[in-house]
Amino acid sequence: MYTRYAIYHTPEAGTPLAELGAAWLGWDSAQGSARAHPNIDGVDVAAVTATPRKYGFHGTIKPPFRLAEGCSIDEMQGALATVCADTAPVTLTGLQLAQLGRFLALVPTGDANDLGALAARVVQDLDTFRAPLSEAELSKRRTRRLSPAQDAYLMRWGYPYVLDQFRFHMTLSGNLDKATAQQAEAALNQLLTPIALTPYRIAGLTLLGEDAEGMFHHIHHYALTG
């Protein structure tokens, strides 16, 4: 049914942040449906969000992967449920809007070590369910300039930005030129103003699947109950 799977943090469905993220990106991964973008003077929101739209609004914990041969989705779900049952929720000082390179995202404020430890455990404990990268996938990842450590992680874990290279972020745009980034950032700051982002609690993880059209859908949400 799904070509790839991913493990993300997604805001609780129906909350102001989840609603804003789904509308801004134009895709509600919890409902598996397109959403109307907000009308922002001077900002083509559809163009700004074209690249991240298919993933839905999220923060990556374990990036998209194909299921390894001989593994079943039920086995993977059981392993993820075990990890989540043994892991405590993470409370961040908060989230803030930032520009990372050429794209916009919400990023943590304050200490994010507990979140990094959670992501590292998920990446490592569920790695047996990840199929090795194809040559095409490797080549695509290597079009970005990777450090030796990142390239080693790419080969070992299927993604360069894991473990000590992990930086949690909730993507809100594709790569933008300077003027467009400034306009989109101003619009997002206005939309985010009434939403409480301090503190910010991560109380569960969501398993998602990628459909044949490349869009990601929620499969199941697992509470962190350790």
Coordinates of C-alpha atoms in Angstrom, one line a residue:
M1 CA 0.0 0.0 0.0
Y2 CA 2.9 2.4 0.8
T3 CA 6.2 2.8 -1.0
R4 CA 8.1 4.2 2.0
Y5 CA 7.6 4.8 5.7
A6 CA 8.7 7.5 8.1
I7 CA 8.6 8.2 11.8
Y8 CA 7.8 11.9 12.6
H9 CA 6.7 14.1 15.3
T10 CA 3.5 15.6 14.3
P11 CA 1.5 18.2 16.3
E12 CA -1.7 16.7 17.9
A13 CA -4.5 16.8 15.3
G14 CA -6.9 19.6 15.6
T15 CA -4.5 21.9 17.6
P16 CA -3.9 25.4 16.3
L17 CA -0.3 24.5 15.3
A18 CA -1.4 21.4 13.4
E19 CA -4.2 23.3 11.7
L20 CA -1.8 26.1 10.7
G21 CA 0.9 23.7 9.4
A22 CA -1.6 21.7 7.3
A23 CA -3.1 24.8 5.8
W24 CA 0.2 26.5 5.2
L25 CA 1.7 23.5 3.4
G26 CA -1.6 22.6 1.6
W27 CA -1.6 19.0 2.8
D28 CA -3.1 17.4 5.9
S29 CA -1.3 14.2 6.4
A30 CA -3.5 13.2 9.3
Q31 CA -6.6 13.3 7.1
G32 CA -4.8 12.4 3.9
S33 CA -6.3 15.4 2.0
A34 CA -5.3 18.6 0.4
R35 CA -6.0 21.9 2.3
A36 CA -6.6 25.4 1.0
H37 CA -3.6 27.7 1.6
P38 CA -4.1 31.0 3.5
N39 CA -4.3 34.1 1.3
I40 CA -1.2 36.2 2.0
D41 CA -0.7 39.4 0.1
G42 CA 2.6 39.3 -1.8
V43 CA 3.3 35.6 -1.0
D44 CA 2.6 32.7 -3.3
V45 CA 2.1 30.2 -0.5
A46 CA 1.6 27.3 -2.9
A47 CA 5.0 28.0 -4.6
V48 CA 6.8 28.6 -1.3
T49 CA 5.6 25.3 0.1
A50 CA 5.8 23.1 -3.0
T51 CA 8.8 21.1 -1.9
P52 CA 7.8 20.1 1.7
R53 CA 4.1 19.7 0.9
K54 CA 4.0 16.0 0.3
Y55 CA 5.5 15.2 3.8
G56 CA 2.9 17.1 5.7
F57 CA 3.8 19.3 8.7
H58 CA 6.3 17.4 10.8
G59 CA 9.6 17.1 12.5
T60 CA 11.7 14.2 11.3
I61 CA 12.7 11.5 13.8
K62 CA 13.5 8.7 11.4
P63 CA 13.5 9.8 7.8
P64 CA 11.6 8.0 5.0
F65 CA 12.8 4.5 4.2
R66 CA 11.7 1.4 2.2
L67 CA 10.8 -1.6 4.3
A68 CA 13.5 -4.3 4.3
E69 CA 12.9 -7.5 2.5
G70 CA 11.5 -10.1 4.8
C71 CA 10.1 -7.5 7.3
S72 CA 6.5 -6.8 7.8
I73 CA 4.7 -3.6 8.7
D74 CA 3.2 -5.3 11.7
E75 CA 6.6 -6.2 13.0
M76 CA 7.9 -2.7 12.5
Q77 CA 4.8 -1.2 14.3
G78 CA 5.4 -3.6 17.2
A79 CA 9.0 -2.5 17.5
L80 CA 8.0 1.2 17.4
A81 CA 5.3 0.6 20.0
T82 CA 7.9 -1.0 22.3
V83 CA 10.3 2.0 21.9
C84 CA 7.5 4.5 22.6
A85 CA 6.2 2.6 25.6
D86 CA 9.7 2.7 27.1
T87 CA 10.4 6.4 26.3
A88 CA 9.3 9.5 28.3
P89 CA 7.8 12.6 26.6
V90 CA 10.2 15.4 25.8
T91 CA 9.5 19.0 26.8
L92 CA 11.4 21.6 24.9
T93 CA 11.8 25.2 26.1
G94 CA 9.9 26.2 23.0
L95 CA 9.9 26.5 19.2
Q96 CA 10.8 29.5 17.2
L97 CA 10.7 30.4 13.5
A98 CA 14.1 30.4 11.9
Q99 CA 15.8 30.4 8.5
L100 CA 18.0 27.4 7.9
G101 CA 20.1 27.9 4.9
R102 CA 17.5 28.9 2.3
F103 CA 14.4 27.5 3.9
L104 CA 12.1 28.4 6.9
A105 CA 11.3 26.1 9.8
L106 CA 10.3 25.9 13.4
V107 CA 13.3 24.9 15.5
P108 CA 13.8 24.3 19.2
T109 CA 14.9 26.9 21.7
G110 CA 17.0 25.8 24.7
D111 CA 18.4 22.4 25.3
A112 CA 17.3 19.7 22.8
N113 CA 19.5 16.9 24.0
D114 CA 16.6 14.7 25.2
L115 CA 15.0 15.0 21.8
G116 CA 18.3 14.1 20.1
A117 CA 18.5 11.0 22.3
L118 CA 15.0 10.0 21.4
A119 CA 15.7 10.4 17.7
A120 CA 18.9 8.4 18.0
R121 CA 17.2 5.5 19.7
V122 CA 14.4 5.3 17.1
V123 CA 17.0 5.5 14.2
Q124 CA 19.1 2.7 15.7
D125 CA 16.5 0.4 17.2
L126 CA 14.4 0.3 14.0
D127 CA 17.2 0.1 11.5
T128 CA 16.7 -3.6 10.9
F129 CA 13.4 -2.6 9.2
R130 CA 15.1 -0.2 6.7
A131 CA 16.0 -1.5 3.2
P132 CA 19.5 -0.5 2.0
L133 CA 19.7 2.6 -0.1
S134 CA 19.8 2.1 -3.9
E135 CA 22.6 3.6 -5.9
A136 CA 20.2 6.2 -7.2
E137 CA 19.2 7.1 -3.6
L138 CA 22.8 7.3 -2.6
S139 CA 23.7 9.5 -5.5
K140 CA 20.8 11.9 -4.8
R141 CA 21.9 12.3 -1.2
R142 CA 25.4 13.0 -2.3
T143 CA 24.5 15.9 -4.5
R144 CA 24.6 17.9 -1.3
R145 CA 28.0 18.6 0.2
L146 CA 28.4 16.1 3.0
S147 CA 31.1 16.0 5.6
P148 CA 33.0 12.7 6.1
A149 CA 30.9 12.0 9.2
Q150 CA 27.7 12.7 7.4
D151 CA 28.7 10.4 4.5
A152 CA 29.5 7.6 6.9
Y153 CA 26.1 8.0 8.5
L154 CA 24.5 7.9 5.1
M155 CA 26.1 4.6 4.4
R156 CA 25.4 3.1 7.9
W157 CA 22.0 4.6 8.7
G158 CA 20.6 5.6 5.3
Y159 CA 20.6 9.3 6.1
P160 CA 23.4 11.8 6.8
Y161 CA 21.7 13.9 9.5
V162 CA 21.3 11.5 12.4
L163 CA 22.9 11.0 15.8
D164 CA 25.2 13.9 16.5
Q165 CA 24.3 15.5 13.1
F166 CA 20.6 15.5 14.0
R167 CA 19.0 19.0 14.1
F168 CA 15.2 18.9 14.8
H169 CA 13.2 21.2 12.6
M170 CA 9.6 21.5 11.3
T171 CA 9.9 22.6 7.7
L172 CA 7.7 25.4 6.4
S173 CA 9.1 26.1 3.0
G174 CA 11.4 25.0 0.2
N175 CA 14.5 26.9 -0.8
L176 CA 13.7 30.6 -1.2
D177 CA 15.5 33.7 -2.6
K178 CA 16.2 36.4 0.0
A179 CA 13.2 38.6 -0.8
T180 CA 10.7 35.7 -0.8
A181 CA 12.1 34.3 2.4
Q182 CA 11.6 37.7 4.1
Q183 CA 8.0 38.0 2.9
A184 CA 7.2 34.4 3.9
E185 CA 8.9 34.8 7.3
A186 CA 6.9 38.0 8.0
A187 CA 3.6 36.2 7.1
L188 CA 4.4 33.2 9.2
N189 CA 5.4 35.3 12.2
Q190 CA 1.9 36.9 12.1
L191 CA 0.2 33.5 11.7
L192 CA 2.2 32.0 14.6
T193 CA 1.7 34.9 17.0
P194 CA -1.5 33.6 18.6
I195 CA -0.1 30.0 18.9
A196 CA 1.5 29.0 22.2
L197 CA 4.9 27.5 21.4
T198 CA 6.6 27.9 24.8
P199 CA 7.0 25.4 26.3
Y200 CA 6.6 22.7 23.6
R201 CA 5.9 19.1 24.5
I202 CA 6.5 16.1 22.3
A203 CA 4.3 13.4 23.7
G204 CA 4.2 10.9 20.9
L205 CA 5.5 9.8 17.5
T206 CA 3.6 9.2 14.3
L207 CA 4.2 6.5 11.7
L208 CA 3.5 7.7 8.2
G209 CA 3.4 6.0 4.8
E210 CA 4.0 7.4 1.3
D211 CA 1.4 6.6 -1.3
A212 CA 1.9 6.0 -5.0
E213 CA 1.6 9.8 -5.7
G214 CA 4.3 10.6 -3.2
M215 CA 2.1 12.0 -0.5
F216 CA 2.5 11.0 3.2
H217 CA -0.4 9.8 5.4
H218 CA -0.7 9.1 9.1
I219 CA -0.8 5.3 9.8
H220 CA -0.7 5.4 13.6
H221 CA 0.2 7.7 16.5
Y222 CA 2.2 6.2 19.4
A223 CA 2.2 7.9 22.8
L224 CA 5.5 8.2 24.7
T225 CA 4.6 6.6 28.0
G226 CA 8.0 5.6 29.5

